[in-house]
CSV table of N, CA and C and ligand atoms in Angstrom, one decimal:
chain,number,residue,atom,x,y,z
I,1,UNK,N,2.3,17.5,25.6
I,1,UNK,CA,1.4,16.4,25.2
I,1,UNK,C,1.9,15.6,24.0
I,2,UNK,N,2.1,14.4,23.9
I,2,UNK,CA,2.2,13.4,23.1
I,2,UNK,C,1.3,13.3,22.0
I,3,UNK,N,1.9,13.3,20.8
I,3,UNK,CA,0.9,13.3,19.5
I,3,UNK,C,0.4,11.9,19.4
I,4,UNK,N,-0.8,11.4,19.0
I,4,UNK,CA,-1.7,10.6,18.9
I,4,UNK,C,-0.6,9.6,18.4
I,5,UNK,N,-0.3,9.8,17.3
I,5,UNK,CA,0.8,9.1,16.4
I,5,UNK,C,1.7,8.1,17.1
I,6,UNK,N,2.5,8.8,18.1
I,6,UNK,CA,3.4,8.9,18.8
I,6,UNK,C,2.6,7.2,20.0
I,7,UNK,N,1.3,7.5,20.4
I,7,UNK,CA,1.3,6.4,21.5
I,7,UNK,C,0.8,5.1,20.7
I,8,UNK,N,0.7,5.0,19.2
I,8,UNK,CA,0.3,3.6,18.3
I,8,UNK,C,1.4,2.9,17.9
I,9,UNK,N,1.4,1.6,18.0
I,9,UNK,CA,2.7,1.2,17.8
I,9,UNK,C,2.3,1.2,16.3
I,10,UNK,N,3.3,0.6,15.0
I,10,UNK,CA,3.6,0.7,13.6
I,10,UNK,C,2.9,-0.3,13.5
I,11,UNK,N,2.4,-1.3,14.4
I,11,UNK,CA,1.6,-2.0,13.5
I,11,UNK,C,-0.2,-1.9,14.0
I,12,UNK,N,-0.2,-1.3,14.8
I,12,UNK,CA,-1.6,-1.0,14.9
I,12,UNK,C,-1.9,0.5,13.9
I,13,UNK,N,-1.1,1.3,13.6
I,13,UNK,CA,-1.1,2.3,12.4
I,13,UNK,C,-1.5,1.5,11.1
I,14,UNK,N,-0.4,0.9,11.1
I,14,UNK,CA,-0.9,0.2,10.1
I,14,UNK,C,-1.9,-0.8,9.4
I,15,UNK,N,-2.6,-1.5,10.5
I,15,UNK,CA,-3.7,-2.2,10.5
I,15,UNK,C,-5.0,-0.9,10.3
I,16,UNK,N,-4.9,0.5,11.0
I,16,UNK,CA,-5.9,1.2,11.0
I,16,UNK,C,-5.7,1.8,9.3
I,17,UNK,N,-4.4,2.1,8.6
I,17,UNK,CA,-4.3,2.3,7.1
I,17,UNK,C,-4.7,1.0,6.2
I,18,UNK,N,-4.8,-0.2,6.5
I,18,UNK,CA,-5.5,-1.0,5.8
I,18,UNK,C,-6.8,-0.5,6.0
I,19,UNK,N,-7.5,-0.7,7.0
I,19,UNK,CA,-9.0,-0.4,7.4
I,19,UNK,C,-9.5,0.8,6.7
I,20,UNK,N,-8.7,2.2,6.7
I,20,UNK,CA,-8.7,3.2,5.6
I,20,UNK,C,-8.8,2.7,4.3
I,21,UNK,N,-8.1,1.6,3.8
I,21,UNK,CA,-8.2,1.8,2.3
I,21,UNK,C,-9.6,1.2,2.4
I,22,UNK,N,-9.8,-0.1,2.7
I,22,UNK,CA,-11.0,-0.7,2.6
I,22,UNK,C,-12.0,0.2,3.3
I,23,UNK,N,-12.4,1.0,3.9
I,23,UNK,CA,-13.9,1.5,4.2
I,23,UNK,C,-13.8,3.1,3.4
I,24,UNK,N,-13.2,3.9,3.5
I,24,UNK,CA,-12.7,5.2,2.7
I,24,UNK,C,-13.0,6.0,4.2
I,25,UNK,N,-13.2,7.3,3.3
I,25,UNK,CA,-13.6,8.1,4.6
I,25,UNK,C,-12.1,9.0,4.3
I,26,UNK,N,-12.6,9.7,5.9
I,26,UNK,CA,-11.5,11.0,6.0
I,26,UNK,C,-9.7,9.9,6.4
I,27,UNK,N,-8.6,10.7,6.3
I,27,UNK,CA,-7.5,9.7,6.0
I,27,UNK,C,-7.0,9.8,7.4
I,28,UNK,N,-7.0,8.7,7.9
I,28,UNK,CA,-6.4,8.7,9.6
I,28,UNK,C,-5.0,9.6,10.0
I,29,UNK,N,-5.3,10.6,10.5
I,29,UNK,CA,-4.6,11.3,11.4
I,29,UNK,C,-3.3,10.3,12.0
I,30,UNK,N,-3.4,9.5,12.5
I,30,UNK,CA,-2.4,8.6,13.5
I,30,UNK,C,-1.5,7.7,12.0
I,31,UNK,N,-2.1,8.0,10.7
I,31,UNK,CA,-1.6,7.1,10.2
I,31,UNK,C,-0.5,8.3,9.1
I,32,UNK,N,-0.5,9.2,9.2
I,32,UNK,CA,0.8,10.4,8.7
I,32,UNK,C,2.0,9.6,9.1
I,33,UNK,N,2.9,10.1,8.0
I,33,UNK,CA,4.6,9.7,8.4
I,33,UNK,C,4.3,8.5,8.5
I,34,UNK,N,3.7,7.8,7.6
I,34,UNK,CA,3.9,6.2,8.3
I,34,UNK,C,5.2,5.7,7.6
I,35,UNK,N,5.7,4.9,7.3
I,35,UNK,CA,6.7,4.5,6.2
I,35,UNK,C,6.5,2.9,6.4
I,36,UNK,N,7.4,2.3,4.6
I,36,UNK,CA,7.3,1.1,4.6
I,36,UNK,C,7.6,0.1,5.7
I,37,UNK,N,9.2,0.4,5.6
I,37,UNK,CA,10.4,-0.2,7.2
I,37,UNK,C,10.8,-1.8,6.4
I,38,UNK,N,10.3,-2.0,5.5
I,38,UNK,CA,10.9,-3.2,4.6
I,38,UNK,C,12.1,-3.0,4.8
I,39,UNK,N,13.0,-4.3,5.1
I,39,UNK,CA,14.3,-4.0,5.0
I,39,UNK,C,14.9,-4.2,4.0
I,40,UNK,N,15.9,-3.3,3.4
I,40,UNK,CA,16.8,-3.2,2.0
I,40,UNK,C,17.8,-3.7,1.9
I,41,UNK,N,18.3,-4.0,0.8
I,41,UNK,CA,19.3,-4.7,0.3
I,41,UNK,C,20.1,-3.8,0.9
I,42,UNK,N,20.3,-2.7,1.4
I,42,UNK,CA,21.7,-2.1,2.2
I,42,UNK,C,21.5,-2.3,3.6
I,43,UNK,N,20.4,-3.3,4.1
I,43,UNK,CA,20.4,-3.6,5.9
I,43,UNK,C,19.8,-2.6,6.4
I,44,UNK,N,19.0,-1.4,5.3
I,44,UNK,CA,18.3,-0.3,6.5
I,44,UNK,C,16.9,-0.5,6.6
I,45,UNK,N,16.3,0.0,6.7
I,45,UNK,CA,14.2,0.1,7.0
I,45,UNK,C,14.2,1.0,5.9
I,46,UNK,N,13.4,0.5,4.7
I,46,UNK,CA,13.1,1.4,3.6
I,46,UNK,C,11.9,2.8,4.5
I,47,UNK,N,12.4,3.6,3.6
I,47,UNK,CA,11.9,4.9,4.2
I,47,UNK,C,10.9,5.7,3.3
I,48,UNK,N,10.4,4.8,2.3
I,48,UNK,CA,9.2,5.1,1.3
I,48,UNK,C,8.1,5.5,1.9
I,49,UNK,N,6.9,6.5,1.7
I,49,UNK,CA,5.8,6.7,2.4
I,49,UNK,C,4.5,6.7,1.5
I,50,UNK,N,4.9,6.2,0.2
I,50,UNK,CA,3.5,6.3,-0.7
I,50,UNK,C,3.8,4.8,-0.6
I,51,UNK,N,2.4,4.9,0.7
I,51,UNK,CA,2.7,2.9,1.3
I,51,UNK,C,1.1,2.5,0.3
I,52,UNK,N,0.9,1.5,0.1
I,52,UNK,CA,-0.5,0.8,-0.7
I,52,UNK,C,-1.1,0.0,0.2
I,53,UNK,N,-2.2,-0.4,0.5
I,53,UNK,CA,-3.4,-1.5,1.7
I,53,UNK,C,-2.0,-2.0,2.1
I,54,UNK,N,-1.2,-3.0,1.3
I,54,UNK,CA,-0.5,-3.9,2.2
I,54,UNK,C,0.1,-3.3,3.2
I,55,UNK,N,0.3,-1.4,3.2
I,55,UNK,CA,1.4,-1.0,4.3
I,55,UNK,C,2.8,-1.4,4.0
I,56,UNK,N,3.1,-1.4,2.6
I,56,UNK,CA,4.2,-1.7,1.9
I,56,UNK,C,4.5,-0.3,0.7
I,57,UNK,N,5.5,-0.1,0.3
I,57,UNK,CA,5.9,0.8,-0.7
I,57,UNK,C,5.5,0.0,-1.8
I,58,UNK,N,5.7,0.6,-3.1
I,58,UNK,CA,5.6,0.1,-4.5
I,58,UNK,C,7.0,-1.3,-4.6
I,59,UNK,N,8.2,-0.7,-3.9
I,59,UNK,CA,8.9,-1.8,-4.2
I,59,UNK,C,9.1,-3.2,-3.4
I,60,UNK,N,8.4,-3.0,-2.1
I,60,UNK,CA,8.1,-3.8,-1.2
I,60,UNK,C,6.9,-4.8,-1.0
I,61,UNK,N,6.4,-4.9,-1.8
I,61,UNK,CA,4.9,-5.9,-1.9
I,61,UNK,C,4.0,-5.2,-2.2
I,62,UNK,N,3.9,-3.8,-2.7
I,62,UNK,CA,2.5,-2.8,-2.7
I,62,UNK,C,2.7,-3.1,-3.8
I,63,UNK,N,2.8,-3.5,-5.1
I,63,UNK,CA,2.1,-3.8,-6.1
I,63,UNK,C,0.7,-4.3,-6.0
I,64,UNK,N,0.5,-3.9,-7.2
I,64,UNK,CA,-0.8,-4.9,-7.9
I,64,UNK,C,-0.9,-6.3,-8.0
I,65,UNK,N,-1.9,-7.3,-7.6
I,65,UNK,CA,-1.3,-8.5,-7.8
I,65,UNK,C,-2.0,-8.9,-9.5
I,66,UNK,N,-2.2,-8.1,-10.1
I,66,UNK,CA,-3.2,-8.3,-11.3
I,66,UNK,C,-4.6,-8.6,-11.1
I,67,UNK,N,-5.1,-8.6,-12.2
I,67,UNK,CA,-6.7,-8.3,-12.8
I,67,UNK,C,-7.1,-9.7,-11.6
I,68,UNK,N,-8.5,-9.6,-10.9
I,68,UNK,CA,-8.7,-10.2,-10.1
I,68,UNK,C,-10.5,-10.8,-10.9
I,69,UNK,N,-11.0,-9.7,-11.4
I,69,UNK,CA,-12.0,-10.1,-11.9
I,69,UNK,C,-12.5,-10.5,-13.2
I,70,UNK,N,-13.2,-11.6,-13.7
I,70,UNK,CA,-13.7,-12.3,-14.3
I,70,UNK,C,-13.3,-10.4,-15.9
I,71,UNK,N,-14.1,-9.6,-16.2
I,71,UNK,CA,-13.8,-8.6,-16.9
I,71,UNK,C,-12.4,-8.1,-17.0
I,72,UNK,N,-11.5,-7.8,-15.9
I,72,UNK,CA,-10.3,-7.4,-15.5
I,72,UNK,C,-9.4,-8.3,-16.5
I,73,UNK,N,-9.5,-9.7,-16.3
I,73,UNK,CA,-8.7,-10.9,-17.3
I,73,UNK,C,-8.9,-10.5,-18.1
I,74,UNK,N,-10.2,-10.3,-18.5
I,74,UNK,CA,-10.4,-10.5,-20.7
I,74,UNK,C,-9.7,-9.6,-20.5
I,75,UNK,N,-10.1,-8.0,-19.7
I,75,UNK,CA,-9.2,-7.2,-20.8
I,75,UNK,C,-7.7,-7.0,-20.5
I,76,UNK,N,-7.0,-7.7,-20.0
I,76,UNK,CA,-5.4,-7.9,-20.1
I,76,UNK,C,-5.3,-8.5,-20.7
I,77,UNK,N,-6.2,-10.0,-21.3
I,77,UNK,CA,-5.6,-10.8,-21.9
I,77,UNK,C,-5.2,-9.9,-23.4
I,78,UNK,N,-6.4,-9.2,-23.7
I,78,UNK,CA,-6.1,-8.3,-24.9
I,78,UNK,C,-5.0,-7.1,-25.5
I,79,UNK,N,-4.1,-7.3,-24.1
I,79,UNK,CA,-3.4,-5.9,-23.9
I,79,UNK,C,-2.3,-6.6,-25.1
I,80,UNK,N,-1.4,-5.8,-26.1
I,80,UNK,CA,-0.1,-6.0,-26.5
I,80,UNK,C,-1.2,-6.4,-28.0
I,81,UNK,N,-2.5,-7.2,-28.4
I,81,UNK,CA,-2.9,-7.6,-29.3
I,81,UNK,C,-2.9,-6.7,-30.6
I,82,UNK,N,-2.7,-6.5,-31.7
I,82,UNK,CA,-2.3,-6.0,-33.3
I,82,UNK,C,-3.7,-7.0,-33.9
I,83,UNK,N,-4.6,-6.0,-34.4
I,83,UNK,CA,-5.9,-6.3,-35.3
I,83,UNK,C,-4.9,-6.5,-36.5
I,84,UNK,N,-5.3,-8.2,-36.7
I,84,UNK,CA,-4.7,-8.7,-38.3
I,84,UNK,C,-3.4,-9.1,-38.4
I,85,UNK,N,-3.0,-9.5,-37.0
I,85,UNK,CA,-1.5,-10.4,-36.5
I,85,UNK,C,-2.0,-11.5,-36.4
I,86,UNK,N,-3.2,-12.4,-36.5
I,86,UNK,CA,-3.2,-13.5,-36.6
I,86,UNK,C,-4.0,-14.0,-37.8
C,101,ZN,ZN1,9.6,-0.1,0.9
């Protein structure tokens, strides 16, 4: 018998691991072993698996895109600030 995994293609996996991050719940079975597949500066499919919503690794677009909300700003803007440097 063929593992569930096995009959999704990598991007319907991965559309179901977005849908995971955004609703929560138990973590999709079909979406194990997923990997980035970003292609590398050496021509191969990155083979990272701590993927983020986008279905990208950390070095492939899964970052953060920064503070999104109105609170989030102020308090970055504050980050690095020294009380009595200005
Ligand atoms: Zn990657």
């Amino acid at each position: 018998m063929a593992l569930l995994s096995e009959e999704l293609s990598v991007v319907e996996r991965k559309k179901r691991l977005r849908h995971w991050y955004e609703s929560g719940g138990p973590f999709p079975l079909e979406c194990r072993g997923l990997t980035c597949e970003a292609r590398t500066r050496a021509g191969t499919l990155c083979k990272q698996r701590n993927l983020f919503k986008s279905g990208r690794c950390r070095f492939h677009g899964g970052l953060s895109t920064g503070p999104t909300s109105e609170k989030g700003k102020r308090s970055s803007a504050k980050n690095g600030y020294k009380a009595g440097s200005d």
